[in-house]
PDB file of C-alpha atoms in Angstrom:
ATOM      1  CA  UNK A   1      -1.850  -7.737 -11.105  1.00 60.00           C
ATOM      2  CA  UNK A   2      -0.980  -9.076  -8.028  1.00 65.00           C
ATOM      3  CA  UNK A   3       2.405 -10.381  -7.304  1.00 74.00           C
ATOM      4  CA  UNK A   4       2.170 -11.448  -3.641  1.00 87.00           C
ATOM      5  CA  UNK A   5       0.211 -13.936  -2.079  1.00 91.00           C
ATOM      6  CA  UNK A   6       0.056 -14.266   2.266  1.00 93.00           C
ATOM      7  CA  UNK A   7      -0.494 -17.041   4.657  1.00 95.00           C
ATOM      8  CA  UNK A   8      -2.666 -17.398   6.799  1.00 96.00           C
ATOM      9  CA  UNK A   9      -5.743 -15.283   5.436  1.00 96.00           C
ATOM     10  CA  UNK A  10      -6.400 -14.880   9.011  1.00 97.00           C
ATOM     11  CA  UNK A  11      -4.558 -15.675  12.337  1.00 97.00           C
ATOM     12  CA  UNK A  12      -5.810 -14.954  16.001  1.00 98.00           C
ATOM     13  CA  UNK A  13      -3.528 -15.202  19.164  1.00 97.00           C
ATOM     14  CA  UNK A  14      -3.171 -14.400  22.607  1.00 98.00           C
ATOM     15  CA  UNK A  15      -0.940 -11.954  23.764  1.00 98.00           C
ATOM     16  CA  UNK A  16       3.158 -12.408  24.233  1.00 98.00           C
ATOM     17  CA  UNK A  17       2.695 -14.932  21.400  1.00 98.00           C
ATOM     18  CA  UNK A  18       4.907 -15.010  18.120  1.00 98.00           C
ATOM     19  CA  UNK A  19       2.423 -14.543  15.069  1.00 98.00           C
ATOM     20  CA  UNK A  20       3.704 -15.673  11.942  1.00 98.00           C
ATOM     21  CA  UNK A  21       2.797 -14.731   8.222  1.00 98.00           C
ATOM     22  CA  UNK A  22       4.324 -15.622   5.078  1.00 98.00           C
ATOM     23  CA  UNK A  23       4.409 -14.346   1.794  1.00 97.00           C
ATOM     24  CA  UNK A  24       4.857 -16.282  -1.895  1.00 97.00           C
ATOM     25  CA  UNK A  25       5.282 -14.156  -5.496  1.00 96.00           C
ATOM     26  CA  UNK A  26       6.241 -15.275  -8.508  1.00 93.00           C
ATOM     27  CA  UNK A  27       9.196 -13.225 -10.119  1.00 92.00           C
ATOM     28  CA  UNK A  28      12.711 -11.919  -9.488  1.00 93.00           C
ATOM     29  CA  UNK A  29      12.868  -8.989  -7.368  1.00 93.00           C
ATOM     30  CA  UNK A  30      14.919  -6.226  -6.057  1.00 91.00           C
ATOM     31  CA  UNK A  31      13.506  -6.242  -2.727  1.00 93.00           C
ATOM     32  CA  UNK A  32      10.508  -7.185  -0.619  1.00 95.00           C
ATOM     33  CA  UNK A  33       8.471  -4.847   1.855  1.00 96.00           C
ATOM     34  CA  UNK A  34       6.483  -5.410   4.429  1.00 97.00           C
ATOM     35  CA  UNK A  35       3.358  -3.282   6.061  1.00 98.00           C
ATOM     36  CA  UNK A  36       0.886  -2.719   8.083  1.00 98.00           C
ATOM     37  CA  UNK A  37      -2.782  -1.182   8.129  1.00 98.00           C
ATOM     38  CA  UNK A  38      -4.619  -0.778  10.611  1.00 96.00           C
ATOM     39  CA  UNK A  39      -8.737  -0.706  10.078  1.00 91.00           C
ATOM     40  CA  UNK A  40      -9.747   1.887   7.526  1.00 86.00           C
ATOM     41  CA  UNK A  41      -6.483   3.694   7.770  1.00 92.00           C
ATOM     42  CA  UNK A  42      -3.260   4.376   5.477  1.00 94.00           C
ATOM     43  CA  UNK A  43      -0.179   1.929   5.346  1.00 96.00           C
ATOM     44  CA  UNK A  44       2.285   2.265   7.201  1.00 96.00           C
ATOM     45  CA  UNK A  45       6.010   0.943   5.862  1.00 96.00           C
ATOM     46  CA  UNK A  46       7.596  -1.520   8.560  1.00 97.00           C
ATOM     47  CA  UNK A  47      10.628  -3.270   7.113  1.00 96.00           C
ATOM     48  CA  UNK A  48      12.387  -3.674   3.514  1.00 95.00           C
ATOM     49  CA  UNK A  49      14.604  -6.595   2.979  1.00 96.00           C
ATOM     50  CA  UNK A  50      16.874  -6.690  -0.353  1.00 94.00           C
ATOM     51  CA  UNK A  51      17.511  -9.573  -2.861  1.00 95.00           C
ATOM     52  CA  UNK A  52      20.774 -10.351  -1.356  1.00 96.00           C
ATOM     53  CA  UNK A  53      19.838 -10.699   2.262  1.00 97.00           C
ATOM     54  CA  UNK A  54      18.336 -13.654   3.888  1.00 98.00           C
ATOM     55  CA  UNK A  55      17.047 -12.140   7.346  1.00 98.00           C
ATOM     56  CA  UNK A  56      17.016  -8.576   8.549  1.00 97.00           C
ATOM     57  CA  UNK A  57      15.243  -7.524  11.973  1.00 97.00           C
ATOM     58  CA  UNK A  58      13.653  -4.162  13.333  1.00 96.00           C
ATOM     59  CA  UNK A  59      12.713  -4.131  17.262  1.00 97.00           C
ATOM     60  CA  UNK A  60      10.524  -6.957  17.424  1.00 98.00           C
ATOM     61  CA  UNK A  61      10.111  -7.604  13.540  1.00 98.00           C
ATOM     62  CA  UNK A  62      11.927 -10.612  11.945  1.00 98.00           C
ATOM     63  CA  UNK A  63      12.045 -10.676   8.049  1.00 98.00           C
ATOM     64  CA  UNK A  64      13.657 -13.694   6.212  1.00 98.00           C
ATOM     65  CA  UNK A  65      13.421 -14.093   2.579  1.00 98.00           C
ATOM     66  CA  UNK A  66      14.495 -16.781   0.527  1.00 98.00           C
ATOM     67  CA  UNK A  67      14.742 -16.228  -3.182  1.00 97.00           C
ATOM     68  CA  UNK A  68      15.012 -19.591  -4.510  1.00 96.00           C
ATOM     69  CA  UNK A  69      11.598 -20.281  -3.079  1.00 97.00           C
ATOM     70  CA  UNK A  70      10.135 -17.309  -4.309  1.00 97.00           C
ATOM     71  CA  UNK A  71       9.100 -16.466  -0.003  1.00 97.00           C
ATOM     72  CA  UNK A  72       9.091 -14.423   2.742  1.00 98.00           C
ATOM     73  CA  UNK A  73       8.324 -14.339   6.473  1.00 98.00           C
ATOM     74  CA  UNK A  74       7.369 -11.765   8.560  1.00 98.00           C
ATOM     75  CA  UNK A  75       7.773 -12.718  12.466  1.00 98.00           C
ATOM     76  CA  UNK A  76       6.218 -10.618  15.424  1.00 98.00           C
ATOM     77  CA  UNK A  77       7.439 -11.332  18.714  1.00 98.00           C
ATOM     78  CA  UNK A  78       5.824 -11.315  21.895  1.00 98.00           C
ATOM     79  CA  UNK A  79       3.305  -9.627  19.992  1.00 98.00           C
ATOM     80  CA  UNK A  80       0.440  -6.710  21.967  1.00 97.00           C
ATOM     81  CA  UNK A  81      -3.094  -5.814  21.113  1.00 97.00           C
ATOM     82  CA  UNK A  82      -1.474  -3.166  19.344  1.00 97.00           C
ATOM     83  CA  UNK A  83      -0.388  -5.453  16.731  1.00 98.00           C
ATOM     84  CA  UNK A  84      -3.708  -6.004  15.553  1.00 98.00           C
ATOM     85  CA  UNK A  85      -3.919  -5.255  12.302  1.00 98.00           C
ATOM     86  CA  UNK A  86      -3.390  -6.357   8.525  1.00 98.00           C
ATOM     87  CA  UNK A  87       0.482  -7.270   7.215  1.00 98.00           C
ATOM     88  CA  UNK A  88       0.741  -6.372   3.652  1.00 97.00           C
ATOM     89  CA  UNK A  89       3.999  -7.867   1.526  1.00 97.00           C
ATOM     90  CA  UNK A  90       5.024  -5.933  -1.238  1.00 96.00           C
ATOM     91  CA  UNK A  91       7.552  -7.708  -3.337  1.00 94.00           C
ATOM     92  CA  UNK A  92       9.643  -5.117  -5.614  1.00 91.00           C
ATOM     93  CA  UNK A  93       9.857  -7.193  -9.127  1.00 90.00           C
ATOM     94  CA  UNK A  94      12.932  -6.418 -10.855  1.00 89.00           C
ATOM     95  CA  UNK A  95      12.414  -3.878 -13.845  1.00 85.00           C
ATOM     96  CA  UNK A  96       9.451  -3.127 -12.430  1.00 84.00           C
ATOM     97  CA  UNK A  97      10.165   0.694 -12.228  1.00 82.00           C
ATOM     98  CA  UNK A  98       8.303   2.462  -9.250  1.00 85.00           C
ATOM     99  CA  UNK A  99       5.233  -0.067  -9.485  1.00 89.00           C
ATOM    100  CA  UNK A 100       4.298  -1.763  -6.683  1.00 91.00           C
ATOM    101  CA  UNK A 101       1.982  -4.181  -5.828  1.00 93.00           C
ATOM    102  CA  UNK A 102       0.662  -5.653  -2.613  1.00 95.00           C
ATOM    103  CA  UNK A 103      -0.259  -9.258  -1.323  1.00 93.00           C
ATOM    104  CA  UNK A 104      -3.426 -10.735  -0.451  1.00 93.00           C
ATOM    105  CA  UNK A 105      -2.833 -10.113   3.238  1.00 96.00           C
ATOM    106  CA  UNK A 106      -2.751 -11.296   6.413  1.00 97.00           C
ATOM    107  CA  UNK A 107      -5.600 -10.002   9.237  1.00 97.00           C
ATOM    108  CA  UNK A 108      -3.771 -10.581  12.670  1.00 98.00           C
ATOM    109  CA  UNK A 109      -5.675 -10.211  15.918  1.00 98.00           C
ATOM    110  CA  UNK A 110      -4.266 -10.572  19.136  1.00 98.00           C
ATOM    111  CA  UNK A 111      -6.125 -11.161  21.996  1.00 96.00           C
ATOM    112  CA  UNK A 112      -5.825  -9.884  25.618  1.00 91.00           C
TER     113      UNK A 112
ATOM    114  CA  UNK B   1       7.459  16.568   7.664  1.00 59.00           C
ATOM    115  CA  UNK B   2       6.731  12.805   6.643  1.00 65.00           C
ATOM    116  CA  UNK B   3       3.186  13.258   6.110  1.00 92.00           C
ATOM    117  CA  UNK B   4       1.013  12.439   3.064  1.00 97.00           C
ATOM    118  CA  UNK B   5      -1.984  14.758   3.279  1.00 97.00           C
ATOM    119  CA  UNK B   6      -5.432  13.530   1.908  1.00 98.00           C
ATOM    120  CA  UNK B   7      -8.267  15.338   1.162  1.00 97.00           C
ATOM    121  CA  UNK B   8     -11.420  15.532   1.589  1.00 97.00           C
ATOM    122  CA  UNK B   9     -11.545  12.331   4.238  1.00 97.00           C
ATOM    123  CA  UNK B  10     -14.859  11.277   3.380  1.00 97.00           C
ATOM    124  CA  UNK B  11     -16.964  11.803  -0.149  1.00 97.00           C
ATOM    125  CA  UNK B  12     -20.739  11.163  -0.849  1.00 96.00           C
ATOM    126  CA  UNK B  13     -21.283  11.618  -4.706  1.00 94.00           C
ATOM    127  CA  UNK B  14     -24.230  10.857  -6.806  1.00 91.00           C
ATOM    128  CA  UNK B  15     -23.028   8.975  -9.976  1.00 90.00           C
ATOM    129  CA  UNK B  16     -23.821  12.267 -12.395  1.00 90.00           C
ATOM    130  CA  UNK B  17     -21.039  14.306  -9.882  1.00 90.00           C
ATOM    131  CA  UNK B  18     -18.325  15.799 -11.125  1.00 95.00           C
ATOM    132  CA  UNK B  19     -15.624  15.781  -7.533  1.00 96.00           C
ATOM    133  CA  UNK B  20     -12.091  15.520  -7.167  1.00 98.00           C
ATOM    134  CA  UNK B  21      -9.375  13.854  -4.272  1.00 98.00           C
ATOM    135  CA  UNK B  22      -6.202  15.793  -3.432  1.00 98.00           C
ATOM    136  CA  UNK B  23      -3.285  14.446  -2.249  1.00 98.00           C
ATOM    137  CA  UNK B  24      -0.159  16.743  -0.720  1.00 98.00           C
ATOM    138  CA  UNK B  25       3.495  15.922   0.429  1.00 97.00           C
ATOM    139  CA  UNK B  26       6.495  17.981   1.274  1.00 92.00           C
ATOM    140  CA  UNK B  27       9.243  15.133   1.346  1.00 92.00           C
ATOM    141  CA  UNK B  28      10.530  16.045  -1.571  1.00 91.00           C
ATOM    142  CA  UNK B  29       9.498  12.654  -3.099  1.00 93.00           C
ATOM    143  CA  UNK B  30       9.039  12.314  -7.216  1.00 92.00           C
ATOM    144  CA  UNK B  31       6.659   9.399  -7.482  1.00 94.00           C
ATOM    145  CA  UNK B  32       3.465   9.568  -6.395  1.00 95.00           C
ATOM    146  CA  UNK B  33       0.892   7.068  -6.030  1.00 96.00           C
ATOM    147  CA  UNK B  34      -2.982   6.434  -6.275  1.00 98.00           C
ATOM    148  CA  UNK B  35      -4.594   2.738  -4.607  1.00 98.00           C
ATOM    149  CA  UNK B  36      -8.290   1.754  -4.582  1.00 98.00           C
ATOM    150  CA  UNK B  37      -9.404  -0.396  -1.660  1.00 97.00           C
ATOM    151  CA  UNK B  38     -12.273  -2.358  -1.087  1.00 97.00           C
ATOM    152  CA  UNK B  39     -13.092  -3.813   2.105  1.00 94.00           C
ATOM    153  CA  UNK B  40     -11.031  -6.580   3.397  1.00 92.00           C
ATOM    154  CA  UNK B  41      -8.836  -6.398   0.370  1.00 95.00           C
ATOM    155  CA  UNK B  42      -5.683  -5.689  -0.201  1.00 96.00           C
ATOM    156  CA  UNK B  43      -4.877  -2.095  -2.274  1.00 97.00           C
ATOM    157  CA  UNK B  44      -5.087  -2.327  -6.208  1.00 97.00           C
ATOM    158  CA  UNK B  45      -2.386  -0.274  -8.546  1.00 96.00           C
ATOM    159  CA  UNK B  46      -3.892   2.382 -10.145  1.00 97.00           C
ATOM    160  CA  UNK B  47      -2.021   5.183 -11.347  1.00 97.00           C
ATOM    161  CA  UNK B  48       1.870   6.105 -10.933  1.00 95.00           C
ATOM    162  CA  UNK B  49       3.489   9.382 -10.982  1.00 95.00           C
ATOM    163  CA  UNK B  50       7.090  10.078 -11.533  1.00 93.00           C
ATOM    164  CA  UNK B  51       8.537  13.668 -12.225  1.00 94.00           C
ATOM    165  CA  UNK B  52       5.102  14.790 -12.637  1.00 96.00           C
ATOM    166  CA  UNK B  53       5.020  12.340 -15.757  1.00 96.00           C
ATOM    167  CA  UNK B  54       1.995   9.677 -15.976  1.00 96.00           C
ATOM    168  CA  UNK B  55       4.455   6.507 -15.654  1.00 93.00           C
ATOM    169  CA  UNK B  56       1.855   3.692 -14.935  1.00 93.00           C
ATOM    170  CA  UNK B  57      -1.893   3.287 -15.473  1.00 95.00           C
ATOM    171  CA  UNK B  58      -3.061   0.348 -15.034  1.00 94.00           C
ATOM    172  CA  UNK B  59      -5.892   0.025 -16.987  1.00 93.00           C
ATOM    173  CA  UNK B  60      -8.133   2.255 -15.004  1.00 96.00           C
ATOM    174  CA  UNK B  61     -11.958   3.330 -16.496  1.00 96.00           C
ATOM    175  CA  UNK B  62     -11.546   7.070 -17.944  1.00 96.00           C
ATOM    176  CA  UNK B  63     -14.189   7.898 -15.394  1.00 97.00           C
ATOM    177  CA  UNK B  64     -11.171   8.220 -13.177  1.00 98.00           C
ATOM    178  CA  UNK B  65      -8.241  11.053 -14.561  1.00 98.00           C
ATOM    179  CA  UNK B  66      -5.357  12.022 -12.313  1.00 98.00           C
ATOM    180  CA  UNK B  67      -3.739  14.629 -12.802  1.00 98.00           C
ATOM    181  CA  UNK B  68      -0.148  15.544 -10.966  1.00 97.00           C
ATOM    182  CA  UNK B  69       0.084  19.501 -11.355  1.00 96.00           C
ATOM    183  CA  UNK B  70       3.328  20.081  -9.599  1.00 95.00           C
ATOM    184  CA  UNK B  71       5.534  17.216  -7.566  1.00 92.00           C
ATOM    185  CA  UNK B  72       3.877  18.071  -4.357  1.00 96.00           C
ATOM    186  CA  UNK B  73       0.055  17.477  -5.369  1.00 98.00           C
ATOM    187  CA  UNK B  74      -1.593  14.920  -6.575  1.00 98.00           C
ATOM    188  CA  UNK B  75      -5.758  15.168  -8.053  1.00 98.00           C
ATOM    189  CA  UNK B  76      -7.474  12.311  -8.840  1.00 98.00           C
ATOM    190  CA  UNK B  77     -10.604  13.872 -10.776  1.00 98.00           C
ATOM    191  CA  UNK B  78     -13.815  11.719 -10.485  1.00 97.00           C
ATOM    192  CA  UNK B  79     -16.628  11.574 -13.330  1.00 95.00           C
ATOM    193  CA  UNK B  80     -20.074   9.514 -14.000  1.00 94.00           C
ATOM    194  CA  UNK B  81     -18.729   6.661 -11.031  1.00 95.00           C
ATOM    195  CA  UNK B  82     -21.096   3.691 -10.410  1.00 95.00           C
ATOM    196  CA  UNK B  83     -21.770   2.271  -7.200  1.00 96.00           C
ATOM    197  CA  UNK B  84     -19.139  -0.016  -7.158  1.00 96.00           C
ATOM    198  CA  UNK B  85     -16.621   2.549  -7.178  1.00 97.00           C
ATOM    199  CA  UNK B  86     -17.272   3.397  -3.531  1.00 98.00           C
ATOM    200  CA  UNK B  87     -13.956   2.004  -1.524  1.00 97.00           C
ATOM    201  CA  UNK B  88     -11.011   3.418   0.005  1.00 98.00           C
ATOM    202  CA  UNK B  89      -8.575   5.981  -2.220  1.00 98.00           C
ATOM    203  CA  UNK B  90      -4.906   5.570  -0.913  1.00 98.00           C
ATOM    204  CA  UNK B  91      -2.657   8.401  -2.283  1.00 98.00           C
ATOM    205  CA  UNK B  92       1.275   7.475  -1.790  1.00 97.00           C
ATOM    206  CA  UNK B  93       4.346   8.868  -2.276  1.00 96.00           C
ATOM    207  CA  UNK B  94       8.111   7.899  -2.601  1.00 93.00           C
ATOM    208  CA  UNK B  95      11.449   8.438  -4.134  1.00 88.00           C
ATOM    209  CA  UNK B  96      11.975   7.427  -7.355  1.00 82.00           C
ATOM    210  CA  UNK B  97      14.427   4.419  -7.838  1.00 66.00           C
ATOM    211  CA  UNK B  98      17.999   5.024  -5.728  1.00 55.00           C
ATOM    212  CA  UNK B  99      18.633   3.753  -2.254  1.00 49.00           C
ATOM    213  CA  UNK B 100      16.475   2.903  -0.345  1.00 49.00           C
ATOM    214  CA  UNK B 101      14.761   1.700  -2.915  1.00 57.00           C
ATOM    215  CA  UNK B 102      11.340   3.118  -2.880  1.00 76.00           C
ATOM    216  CA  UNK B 103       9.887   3.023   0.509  1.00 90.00           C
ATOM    217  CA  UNK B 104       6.475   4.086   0.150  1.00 94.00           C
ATOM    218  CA  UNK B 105       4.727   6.791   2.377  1.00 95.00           C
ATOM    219  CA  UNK B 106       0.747   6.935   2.446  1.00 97.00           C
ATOM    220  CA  UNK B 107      -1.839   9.368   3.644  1.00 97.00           C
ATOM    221  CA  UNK B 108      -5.069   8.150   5.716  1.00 96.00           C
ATOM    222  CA  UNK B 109      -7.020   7.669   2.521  1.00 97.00           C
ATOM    223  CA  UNK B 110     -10.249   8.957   1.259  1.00 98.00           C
ATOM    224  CA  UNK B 111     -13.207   7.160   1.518  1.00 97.00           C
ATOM    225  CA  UNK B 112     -15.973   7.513  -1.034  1.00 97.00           C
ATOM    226  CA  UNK B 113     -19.295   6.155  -1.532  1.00 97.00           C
ATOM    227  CA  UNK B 114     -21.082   6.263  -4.525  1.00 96.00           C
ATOM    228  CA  UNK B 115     -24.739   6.562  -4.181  1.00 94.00           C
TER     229      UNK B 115
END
């Protein structure tokens, strides 16, 4: 079952723009994860953020998460045509053991 | 070596086949992973490995066994599929529990149609 659901479905912007995508679930967790796919390919892991954090960056990835909402944002600055792809959340529910479940996702495009 | 290894990367099988999808890693990781994916979609649960124990199935048709033979492999066995089968097989790997908590590695996938 999933345990993530993403904001926008869909989101297409020009290049050196911020692209923003959020993520909801529904029960305590130990940590949230974020990823990326691009078209017919694996996942690849860009950015955990634990319970007891509110914001954590990588490079030009911004995470905040804020547990009494039950959310998550994933911000890409100044984002390239590289970036296009789709962003995955994966929240970590607590006694969940190694399961792990993905949002609904978020297809980004960015534009030259 | 952080690679997940899948094999083979594409499958054709008639629904009376009898094929199998391998998965390989060397990272020393205990829990291994199997996804489905169907276009546009995000991947669905299916199976979890840890220690080469069957830890999580999540209510997956029998037509479908893994099967974990050592803690670098991982064989998901495919039987009597129907069409709507075909989709994208994600094999995954990680550590099991600890710090970082359970960053999760994937190969390229396999894709199979089901004719």
């Amino acid at each position: 079952s999933q345990q993530g659901e993403e904001d926008p479905q869909a989101l297409s912007i020009q290049e050196g723009e911020n692209a923003t995508m959020n993520c909801s679930y529904k029960t305590s967790i130990n940590n949230l994860q974020w990823y990326r796919q691009n078209s017919g390919r694996g996942l690849v892991h860009l950015i955990l953020i634990r319970s007891n954090e509110r914001e954590k960056h990588s490079g030009r990835l911004r995470v905040t998460l804020d547990t009494s909402k039950k959310s998550s944002s994933l911000l890409i600055t100044a984002s390239r045509a590289a970036d296009t792809a789709s962003y995955f959340c994966a929240p970590r529910v607590t006694g969940g053991g190694n399961k792990l479940t993905f949002g609904t996702g978020t297809q980004l495009k960015v534009e030259l | 070596d952080t690679e997940v290894t899948q094999t083979p990367k594409h499958l054709v099988m008639g629904m009376t086949n009898k094929k199998s999808l391998k998965c390989e890693q060397h990272m020393g990781h205990r829990a291994m992973y199997w996804y489905k994916q169907k276009a546009k979609k995000p991947p669905e649960l299916m199976f979890v490995y840890s220690y080469e124990k069957l830890s999580i199935n999540e209510s997956v048709p029998s037509r479908f066994s893994p099967e974990c033979p050592n803690s670098s492999l991982l064989n998901l066995h495919l039987h009597a599929l129907q069409p709507e089968d075909s989709a994208l097989y994600l094999c995954a790997s990680s550590q099991v529990g600890g710090s970082p908590a359970g960053e999760l590695f994937f190969g390229e996938g396999s894709r199979l149609t089901v004719l």
